[in-house]
């Protein structure tokens, strides 16, 4: 129930109830399975909305902008190189972090749903 164990659970991207069944569809769409394949829990009731996207905007904003400014100050590359480098880095971070953040939000939703 602490941040480290929650992060480890989120990295596994498993069902928040049994921690075994796959949370995301296997087609690579980052969509959440309707039912857990392991315990049969209804996963379609979890609605994270735009929460994961908002987290990504904040993380990328606080991470990428200072790095881009430092890179500009030290190297002063042409503008097109900035666009290429930071676009690739942003996309890489998004594709790696988005499922983890979605899983984390679902873990939190599941925890607070149980306490009600
Ligand atoms: Zn499950």
Short mmCIF file of N, CA, C and O and ligand atoms in Angstrom, two decimals:
data_model
loop_
_atom_site.label_atom_id
_atom_site.label_comp_id
_atom_site.label_asym_id
_atom_site.label_seq_id
_atom_site.Cartn_x
_atom_site.Cartn_y
_atom_site.Cartn_z
N UNK A 1 0.81 -1.19 0.00
CA UNK A 1 0.00 0.00 0.00
C UNK A 1 0.86 1.26 0.00
O UNK A 1 0.40 2.34 0.26
N UNK A 2 2.13 1.09 -0.23
CA UNK A 2 2.95 2.29 -0.33
C UNK A 2 3.28 2.55 -1.79
O UNK A 2 2.94 1.77 -2.68
N UNK A 3 3.96 3.63 -2.04
CA UNK A 3 4.22 4.06 -3.41
C UNK A 3 5.10 3.08 -4.17
O UNK A 3 4.86 2.82 -5.35
N UNK A 4 6.09 2.50 -3.49
CA UNK A 4 7.00 1.58 -4.17
C UNK A 4 6.29 0.30 -4.59
O UNK A 4 6.42 -0.15 -5.74
N UNK A 5 5.51 -0.28 -3.69
CA UNK A 5 4.80 -1.51 -4.05
C UNK A 5 3.73 -1.23 -5.09
O UNK A 5 3.49 -2.07 -5.98
N UNK A 6 3.09 -0.06 -5.02
CA UNK A 6 2.12 0.30 -6.05
C UNK A 6 2.80 0.44 -7.41
O UNK A 6 2.26 0.03 -8.43
N UNK A 7 3.99 1.05 -7.42
CA UNK A 7 4.71 1.23 -8.68
C UNK A 7 5.12 -0.13 -9.25
O UNK A 7 5.02 -0.36 -10.46
N UNK A 8 5.54 -1.05 -8.38
CA UNK A 8 5.90 -2.39 -8.87
C UNK A 8 4.69 -3.09 -9.46
O UNK A 8 4.78 -3.74 -10.50
N UNK A 9 3.54 -2.95 -8.79
CA UNK A 9 2.31 -3.54 -9.33
C UNK A 9 1.94 -2.90 -10.66
O UNK A 9 1.52 -3.59 -11.59
N UNK A 10 2.10 -1.59 -10.76
CA UNK A 10 1.76 -0.90 -12.00
C UNK A 10 2.67 -1.32 -13.14
O UNK A 10 2.24 -1.43 -14.29
N UNK A 11 3.93 -1.57 -12.83
CA UNK A 11 4.87 -1.99 -13.88
C UNK A 11 4.49 -3.37 -14.44
O UNK A 11 4.79 -3.67 -15.59
N UNK A 12 3.86 -4.20 -13.64
CA UNK A 12 3.45 -5.53 -14.11
C UNK A 12 2.26 -5.47 -15.05
O UNK A 12 2.02 -6.40 -15.81
N UNK A 13 1.46 -4.39 -14.95
CA UNK A 13 0.28 -4.17 -15.80
C UNK A 13 -0.67 -5.36 -15.74
O UNK A 13 -1.05 -5.93 -16.76
N UNK A 14 -1.02 -5.72 -14.52
CA UNK A 14 -1.92 -6.85 -14.28
C UNK A 14 -3.21 -6.38 -13.64
O UNK A 14 -3.31 -5.25 -13.17
N UNK A 15 -4.16 -7.27 -13.57
CA UNK A 15 -5.45 -7.00 -12.94
C UNK A 15 -5.23 -6.51 -11.50
O UNK A 15 -4.44 -7.12 -10.77
N UNK A 16 -5.90 -5.43 -11.08
CA UNK A 16 -5.68 -4.92 -9.73
C UNK A 16 -6.25 -5.81 -8.63
O UNK A 16 -5.88 -5.68 -7.47
N UNK A 17 -7.12 -6.74 -8.99
CA UNK A 17 -7.73 -7.59 -7.98
C UNK A 17 -6.91 -8.84 -7.71
O UNK A 17 -6.66 -9.20 -6.56
N UNK A 18 -6.48 -9.53 -8.76
CA UNK A 18 -5.75 -10.78 -8.56
C UNK A 18 -4.25 -10.62 -8.84
O UNK A 18 -3.46 -11.47 -8.48
N UNK A 19 -3.87 -9.55 -9.51
CA UNK A 19 -2.48 -9.27 -9.86
C UNK A 19 -1.88 -10.37 -10.73
O UNK A 19 -0.68 -10.61 -10.72
N UNK A 20 -2.73 -11.06 -11.49
CA UNK A 20 -2.26 -12.13 -12.37
C UNK A 20 -2.71 -11.94 -13.82
O UNK A 20 -1.93 -12.08 -14.74
N UNK A 21 -3.98 -11.66 -14.03
CA UNK A 21 -4.52 -11.54 -15.37
C UNK A 21 -4.04 -10.27 -16.07
O UNK A 21 -3.80 -9.25 -15.42
N UNK A 22 -3.91 -10.34 -17.39
CA UNK A 22 -3.46 -9.17 -18.16
C UNK A 22 -4.50 -8.07 -18.09
O UNK A 22 -5.69 -8.31 -18.24
N UNK A 23 -4.04 -6.84 -17.86
CA UNK A 23 -4.96 -5.71 -17.76
C UNK A 23 -5.27 -5.13 -19.14
O UNK A 23 -6.39 -4.72 -19.41
N UNK A 24 -4.27 -5.14 -20.03
CA UNK A 24 -4.46 -4.51 -21.33
C UNK A 24 -4.69 -5.54 -22.42
O UNK A 24 -4.23 -6.68 -22.34
N UNK A 25 -5.42 -5.10 -23.45
CA UNK A 25 -5.68 -5.98 -24.58
C UNK A 25 -4.37 -6.31 -25.28
O UNK A 25 -3.43 -5.50 -25.29
N UNK A 26 -4.33 -7.46 -25.90
CA UNK A 26 -3.09 -7.92 -26.52
C UNK A 26 -2.89 -7.36 -27.92
O UNK A 26 -1.88 -7.66 -28.56
N UNK A 27 -3.81 -6.50 -28.39
CA UNK A 27 -3.65 -5.95 -29.74
C UNK A 27 -2.77 -4.72 -29.79
O UNK A 27 -2.59 -4.13 -30.85
N UNK A 28 -2.22 -4.31 -28.65
CA UNK A 28 -1.30 -3.18 -28.62
C UNK A 28 -1.99 -1.83 -28.61
O UNK A 28 -1.34 -0.80 -28.76
N UNK A 29 -3.30 -1.80 -28.39
CA UNK A 29 -4.04 -0.54 -28.45
C UNK A 29 -4.05 0.20 -27.11
O UNK A 29 -4.58 1.30 -27.04
N UNK A 30 -3.50 -0.36 -26.06
CA UNK A 30 -3.53 0.19 -24.71
C UNK A 30 -4.95 0.23 -24.17
O UNK A 30 -5.24 0.95 -23.22
N UNK A 31 -5.86 -0.52 -24.79
CA UNK A 31 -7.22 -0.62 -24.26
C UNK A 31 -7.26 -1.64 -23.13
O UNK A 31 -6.49 -2.59 -23.10
N UNK A 32 -8.17 -1.42 -22.20
CA UNK A 32 -8.28 -2.29 -21.04
C UNK A 32 -9.23 -3.44 -21.36
O UNK A 32 -10.29 -3.24 -21.94
N UNK A 33 -8.83 -4.65 -20.98
CA UNK A 33 -9.70 -5.82 -21.18
C UNK A 33 -11.01 -5.63 -20.43
O UNK A 33 -11.05 -5.02 -19.36
N UNK A 34 -12.08 -6.14 -20.99
CA UNK A 34 -13.39 -6.03 -20.32
C UNK A 34 -13.46 -6.92 -19.09
O UNK A 34 -14.08 -6.56 -18.09
N UNK A 35 -12.84 -8.09 -19.18
CA UNK A 35 -12.89 -9.06 -18.08
C UNK A 35 -11.48 -9.60 -17.86
O UNK A 35 -10.74 -9.84 -18.81
N UNK A 36 -11.12 -9.79 -16.61
CA UNK A 36 -9.82 -10.38 -16.30
C UNK A 36 -9.83 -11.85 -16.73
O UNK A 36 -10.76 -12.59 -16.39
N UNK A 37 -8.81 -12.23 -17.46
CA UNK A 37 -8.73 -13.60 -17.93
C UNK A 37 -8.38 -14.61 -16.85
O UNK A 37 -8.52 -15.81 -17.04
N UNK A 38 -7.96 -14.14 -15.70
CA UNK A 38 -7.54 -15.04 -14.63
C UNK A 38 -8.62 -15.19 -13.56
O UNK A 38 -9.01 -16.30 -13.23
N UNK A 39 -9.13 -14.06 -13.05
CA UNK A 39 -10.11 -14.15 -11.95
C UNK A 39 -11.53 -13.82 -12.40
O UNK A 39 -12.47 -13.97 -11.63
N UNK A 40 -11.69 -13.33 -13.64
CA UNK A 40 -13.02 -13.03 -14.15
C UNK A 40 -13.60 -11.71 -13.66
O UNK A 40 -14.79 -11.45 -13.83
N UNK A 41 -12.78 -10.87 -13.06
CA UNK A 41 -13.27 -9.58 -12.56
C UNK A 41 -13.68 -8.69 -13.72
O UNK A 41 -13.10 -8.74 -14.80
N UNK A 42 -14.71 -7.86 -13.48
CA UNK A 42 -15.19 -6.93 -14.49
C UNK A 42 -14.27 -5.71 -14.51
O UNK A 42 -14.31 -4.87 -13.61
N UNK A 43 -13.43 -5.63 -15.53
CA UNK A 43 -12.49 -4.51 -15.63
C UNK A 43 -13.07 -3.36 -16.43
O UNK A 43 -12.49 -2.28 -16.46
N UNK A 44 -14.21 -3.59 -17.09
CA UNK A 44 -14.79 -2.53 -17.92
C UNK A 44 -15.37 -1.40 -17.07
O UNK A 44 -15.62 -0.32 -17.58
N UNK A 45 -15.56 -1.63 -15.78
CA UNK A 45 -16.15 -0.60 -14.93
C UNK A 45 -15.13 0.46 -14.50
O UNK A 45 -15.51 1.49 -13.96
N UNK A 46 -13.86 0.19 -14.74
CA UNK A 46 -12.83 1.18 -14.39
C UNK A 46 -12.79 2.24 -15.46
O UNK A 46 -12.60 1.95 -16.64
N UNK A 47 -12.98 3.47 -15.05
CA UNK A 47 -12.99 4.58 -16.00
C UNK A 47 -11.94 5.59 -15.56
O UNK A 47 -12.16 6.37 -14.63
N UNK A 48 -10.80 5.58 -16.25
CA UNK A 48 -9.74 6.50 -15.86
C UNK A 48 -9.79 7.79 -16.67
O UNK A 48 -9.06 8.72 -16.38
N UNK A 49 -10.64 7.86 -17.65
CA UNK A 49 -10.81 9.10 -18.42
C UNK A 49 -9.49 9.59 -18.99
O UNK A 49 -8.73 8.84 -19.58
N UNK A 50 -9.24 10.87 -18.80
CA UNK A 50 -8.02 11.49 -19.32
C UNK A 50 -6.93 11.58 -18.25
O UNK A 50 -5.94 12.29 -18.44
N UNK A 51 -7.11 10.88 -17.16
CA UNK A 51 -6.16 10.99 -16.06
C UNK A 51 -4.73 10.65 -16.45
O UNK A 51 -3.80 11.37 -16.09
N UNK A 52 -4.55 9.59 -17.19
CA UNK A 52 -3.20 9.18 -17.58
C UNK A 52 -2.58 10.20 -18.52
O UNK A 52 -1.37 10.48 -18.45
N UNK A 53 -3.39 10.78 -19.39
CA UNK A 53 -2.87 11.77 -20.34
C UNK A 53 -2.41 13.02 -19.60
O UNK A 53 -1.36 13.60 -19.91
N UNK A 54 -3.17 13.43 -18.61
CA UNK A 54 -2.79 14.61 -17.82
C UNK A 54 -1.47 14.36 -17.11
O UNK A 54 -0.58 15.22 -17.10
N UNK A 55 -1.32 13.16 -16.51
CA UNK A 55 -0.04 12.83 -15.88
C UNK A 55 1.10 12.90 -16.88
O UNK A 55 2.18 13.41 -16.59
N UNK A 56 0.87 12.36 -18.07
CA UNK A 56 1.93 12.36 -19.10
C UNK A 56 2.31 13.79 -19.49
O UNK A 56 3.49 14.09 -19.68
N UNK A 57 1.32 14.66 -19.64
CA UNK A 57 1.60 16.06 -20.00
C UNK A 57 2.47 16.70 -18.93
O UNK A 57 3.46 17.38 -19.24
N UNK A 58 2.13 16.48 -17.66
CA UNK A 58 2.92 17.07 -16.58
C UNK A 58 4.33 16.49 -16.55
O UNK A 58 5.32 17.21 -16.40
N UNK A 59 4.43 15.18 -16.66
CA UNK A 59 5.75 14.54 -16.60
C UNK A 59 6.63 15.01 -17.76
O UNK A 59 7.78 15.41 -17.57
N UNK A 60 6.08 14.98 -18.96
CA UNK A 60 6.87 15.39 -20.13
C UNK A 60 7.22 16.86 -20.07
O UNK A 60 8.33 17.26 -20.42
N UNK A 61 6.27 17.67 -19.63
CA UNK A 61 6.54 19.10 -19.54
C UNK A 61 7.66 19.42 -18.58
O UNK A 61 8.57 20.19 -18.90
N UNK A 62 7.62 18.81 -17.40
CA UNK A 62 8.65 19.08 -16.41
C UNK A 62 9.96 18.40 -16.74
O UNK A 62 11.01 18.81 -16.24
N UNK A 63 9.95 17.38 -17.57
CA UNK A 63 11.18 16.67 -17.92
C UNK A 63 11.81 17.20 -19.20
O UNK A 63 13.01 17.50 -19.25
N UNK A 64 11.02 17.33 -20.24
CA UNK A 64 11.56 17.63 -21.57
C UNK A 64 11.96 19.11 -21.73
O UNK A 64 13.01 19.40 -22.31
N UNK A 65 11.15 20.01 -21.24
CA UNK A 65 11.45 21.43 -21.45
C UNK A 65 12.79 21.83 -20.83
O UNK A 65 13.62 22.45 -21.52
N UNK A 66 13.07 21.49 -19.57
CA UNK A 66 14.41 21.84 -19.04
C UNK A 66 15.54 21.15 -19.80
O UNK A 66 16.58 21.77 -20.05
N UNK A 67 15.34 19.89 -20.19
CA UNK A 67 16.38 19.20 -20.95
C UNK A 67 16.61 19.87 -22.31
O UNK A 67 17.76 20.01 -22.75
N UNK A 68 15.54 20.28 -22.96
CA UNK A 68 15.68 20.95 -24.25
C UNK A 68 16.39 22.29 -24.09
O UNK A 68 17.23 22.67 -24.93
N UNK A 69 16.08 23.00 -23.02
CA UNK A 69 16.75 24.28 -22.79
C UNK A 69 18.24 24.09 -22.50
O UNK A 69 19.08 24.84 -23.00
N UNK A 70 18.57 23.08 -21.71
CA UNK A 70 19.98 22.80 -21.41
C UNK A 70 20.71 22.38 -22.69
O UNK A 70 21.83 22.83 -22.95
N UNK A 71 20.05 21.52 -23.47
CA UNK A 71 20.64 21.07 -24.74
C UNK A 71 20.87 22.25 -25.68
O UNK A 71 21.91 22.34 -26.34
N UNK A 72 19.92 23.15 -25.74
CA UNK A 72 20.06 24.34 -26.58
C UNK A 72 21.21 25.21 -26.08
O UNK A 72 22.01 25.72 -26.87
N UNK A 73 21.33 25.37 -24.78
CA UNK A 73 22.38 26.21 -24.21
C UNK A 73 23.77 25.62 -24.46
O UNK A 73 24.71 26.34 -24.78
N UNK A 74 23.89 24.30 -24.36
CA UNK A 74 25.20 23.65 -24.49
C UNK A 74 25.58 23.41 -25.94
O UNK A 74 26.70 23.71 -26.36
N UNK A 75 24.66 22.87 -26.74
CA UNK A 75 24.99 22.42 -28.10
C UNK A 75 24.52 23.42 -29.17
O UNK A 75 25.18 23.55 -30.21
N UNK A 76 23.42 24.09 -28.94
CA UNK A 76 22.79 25.00 -29.92
C UNK A 76 22.58 24.34 -31.28
O UNK A 76 23.06 24.83 -32.31
N UNK A 77 21.84 23.24 -31.32
CA UNK A 77 21.59 22.56 -32.59
C UNK A 77 20.54 23.33 -33.40
O UNK A 77 19.84 24.19 -32.86
N UNK A 78 20.41 23.02 -34.70
CA UNK A 78 19.34 23.66 -35.48
C UNK A 78 17.96 23.22 -34.97
O UNK A 78 17.83 22.18 -34.31
N UNK A 79 16.98 24.02 -35.30
CA UNK A 79 15.64 23.78 -34.77
C UNK A 79 15.07 22.43 -35.21
O UNK A 79 14.39 21.75 -34.43
N UNK A 80 15.36 22.03 -36.44
CA UNK A 80 14.82 20.75 -36.92
C UNK A 80 15.37 19.59 -36.09
O UNK A 80 14.68 18.59 -35.87
N UNK A 81 16.62 19.71 -35.62
CA UNK A 81 17.20 18.64 -34.81
C UNK A 81 16.51 18.56 -33.45
O UNK A 81 16.27 17.47 -32.92
N UNK A 82 16.18 19.73 -32.88
CA UNK A 82 15.38 19.73 -31.65
C UNK A 82 14.08 18.97 -31.86
O UNK A 82 13.70 18.13 -31.05
N UNK A 83 13.40 19.29 -32.97
CA UNK A 83 12.11 18.66 -33.24
C UNK A 83 12.25 17.15 -33.36
O UNK A 83 11.43 16.39 -32.81
N UNK A 84 13.26 16.68 -34.04
CA UNK A 84 13.45 15.24 -34.23
C UNK A 84 13.80 14.57 -32.91
O UNK A 84 13.18 13.57 -32.51
N UNK A 85 14.78 15.10 -32.20
CA UNK A 85 15.26 14.48 -30.96
C UNK A 85 14.15 14.41 -29.92
O UNK A 85 13.85 13.35 -29.35
N UNK A 86 13.50 15.54 -29.66
CA UNK A 86 12.52 15.58 -28.56
C UNK A 86 11.24 14.85 -28.92
O UNK A 86 10.56 14.32 -28.04
N UNK A 87 10.91 14.80 -30.21
CA UNK A 87 9.74 14.02 -30.61
C UNK A 87 9.98 12.53 -30.37
O UNK A 87 9.10 11.83 -29.85
N UNK A 88 11.15 12.06 -30.73
CA UNK A 88 11.47 10.64 -30.52
C UNK A 88 11.49 10.32 -29.02
O UNK A 88 10.93 9.31 -28.58
N UNK A 89 12.12 11.18 -28.25
CA UNK A 89 12.19 10.95 -26.80
C UNK A 89 10.79 10.97 -26.18
O UNK A 89 10.43 10.11 -25.36
N UNK A 90 9.97 11.94 -26.58
CA UNK A 90 8.61 12.04 -26.03
C UNK A 90 7.79 10.79 -26.39
O UNK A 90 7.10 10.23 -25.53
N UNK A 91 7.85 10.37 -27.65
CA UNK A 91 7.09 9.19 -28.05
C UNK A 91 7.57 7.94 -27.30
O UNK A 91 6.76 7.10 -26.90
N UNK A 92 8.87 7.82 -27.13
CA UNK A 92 9.41 6.68 -26.38
C UNK A 92 8.91 6.66 -24.94
O UNK A 92 8.49 5.62 -24.43
N UNK A 93 8.93 7.82 -24.30
CA UNK A 93 8.46 7.90 -22.92
C UNK A 93 6.96 7.61 -22.86
O UNK A 93 6.49 6.90 -21.97
N UNK A 94 6.21 8.15 -23.81
CA UNK A 94 4.75 7.94 -23.81
C UNK A 94 4.43 6.46 -23.94
O UNK A 94 3.64 5.92 -23.17
N UNK A 95 5.06 5.77 -24.89
CA UNK A 95 4.71 4.37 -25.11
C UNK A 95 5.17 3.48 -23.97
O UNK A 95 4.59 2.43 -23.72
N UNK A 96 6.21 3.87 -23.25
CA UNK A 96 6.66 3.07 -22.11
C UNK A 96 5.88 3.41 -20.84
O UNK A 96 5.55 2.52 -20.05
N UNK A 97 5.59 4.68 -20.62
CA UNK A 97 5.01 5.10 -19.35
C UNK A 97 3.49 5.09 -19.32
O UNK A 97 2.90 4.94 -18.24
N UNK A 98 2.85 5.26 -20.46
CA UNK A 98 1.38 5.37 -20.45
C UNK A 98 0.69 4.14 -19.86
O UNK A 98 -0.21 4.28 -19.02
N UNK A 99 1.06 2.91 -20.25
CA UNK A 99 0.40 1.75 -19.63
C UNK A 99 0.66 1.66 -18.12
O UNK A 99 -0.23 1.27 -17.37
N UNK A 100 1.85 2.05 -17.69
CA UNK A 100 2.17 2.01 -16.26
C UNK A 100 1.30 3.02 -15.50
O UNK A 100 0.74 2.70 -14.45
N UNK A 101 1.18 4.21 -16.05
CA UNK A 101 0.37 5.23 -15.39
C UNK A 101 -1.11 4.83 -15.39
O UNK A 101 -1.81 5.00 -14.39
N UNK A 102 -1.58 4.27 -16.51
CA UNK A 102 -2.97 3.80 -16.54
C UNK A 102 -3.20 2.73 -15.49
O UNK A 102 -4.21 2.74 -14.77
N UNK A 103 -2.27 1.80 -15.38
CA UNK A 103 -2.40 0.74 -14.38
C UNK A 103 -2.39 1.32 -12.98
O UNK A 103 -3.18 0.91 -12.12
N UNK A 104 -1.53 2.29 -12.74
CA UNK A 104 -1.46 2.90 -11.41
C UNK A 104 -2.78 3.57 -11.05
O UNK A 104 -3.26 3.44 -9.92
N UNK A 105 -3.37 4.28 -12.00
CA UNK A 105 -4.65 4.95 -11.73
C UNK A 105 -5.73 3.91 -11.43
O UNK A 105 -6.57 4.10 -10.54
N UNK A 106 -5.71 2.80 -12.15
CA UNK A 106 -6.70 1.74 -11.90
C UNK A 106 -6.47 1.11 -10.53
O UNK A 106 -7.43 0.80 -9.81
N UNK A 107 -5.22 0.94 -10.14
CA UNK A 107 -4.93 0.42 -8.79
C UNK A 107 -5.50 1.36 -7.74
O UNK A 107 -6.14 0.92 -6.77
N UNK A 108 -5.29 2.66 -7.92
CA UNK A 108 -5.82 3.62 -6.96
C UNK A 108 -7.36 3.61 -6.96
O UNK A 108 -7.98 3.67 -5.89
N UNK A 109 -7.96 3.54 -8.14
CA UNK A 109 -9.42 3.49 -8.23
C UNK A 109 -9.96 2.26 -7.52
O UNK A 109 -10.94 2.32 -6.79
N UNK A 110 -9.28 1.13 -7.73
CA UNK A 110 -9.70 -0.11 -7.08
C UNK A 110 -9.59 -0.01 -5.57
O UNK A 110 -10.49 -0.42 -4.84
N UNK A 111 -8.53 0.58 -5.08
CA UNK A 111 -8.33 0.71 -3.63
C UNK A 111 -9.40 1.59 -3.01
O UNK A 111 -9.96 1.27 -1.97
N UNK A 112 -9.69 2.71 -3.64
CA UNK A 112 -10.67 3.62 -3.06
C UNK A 112 -12.09 3.11 -3.24
O UNK A 112 -12.96 3.45 -2.47
N UNK A 113 -12.30 2.32 -4.27
CA UNK A 113 -13.60 1.69 -4.46
C UNK A 113 -13.85 0.68 -3.35
O UNK A 113 -14.94 0.59 -2.83
N UNK A 114 -12.81 -0.06 -2.96
CA UNK A 114 -12.97 -1.07 -1.91
C UNK A 114 -13.25 -0.44 -0.56
O UNK A 114 -13.98 -0.99 0.24
N UNK A 115 -12.65 0.74 -0.31
CA UNK A 115 -12.79 1.35 1.02
C UNK A 115 -14.17 1.96 1.22
O UNK A 115 -14.53 2.31 2.32
N UNK A 116 -14.95 2.13 0.15
CA UNK A 116 -16.28 2.72 0.30
C UNK A 116 -17.27 1.72 0.86
O UNK A 116 -17.19 0.57 0.77
ZN1 LIG B 1 -7.95 -10.62 -12.07
#
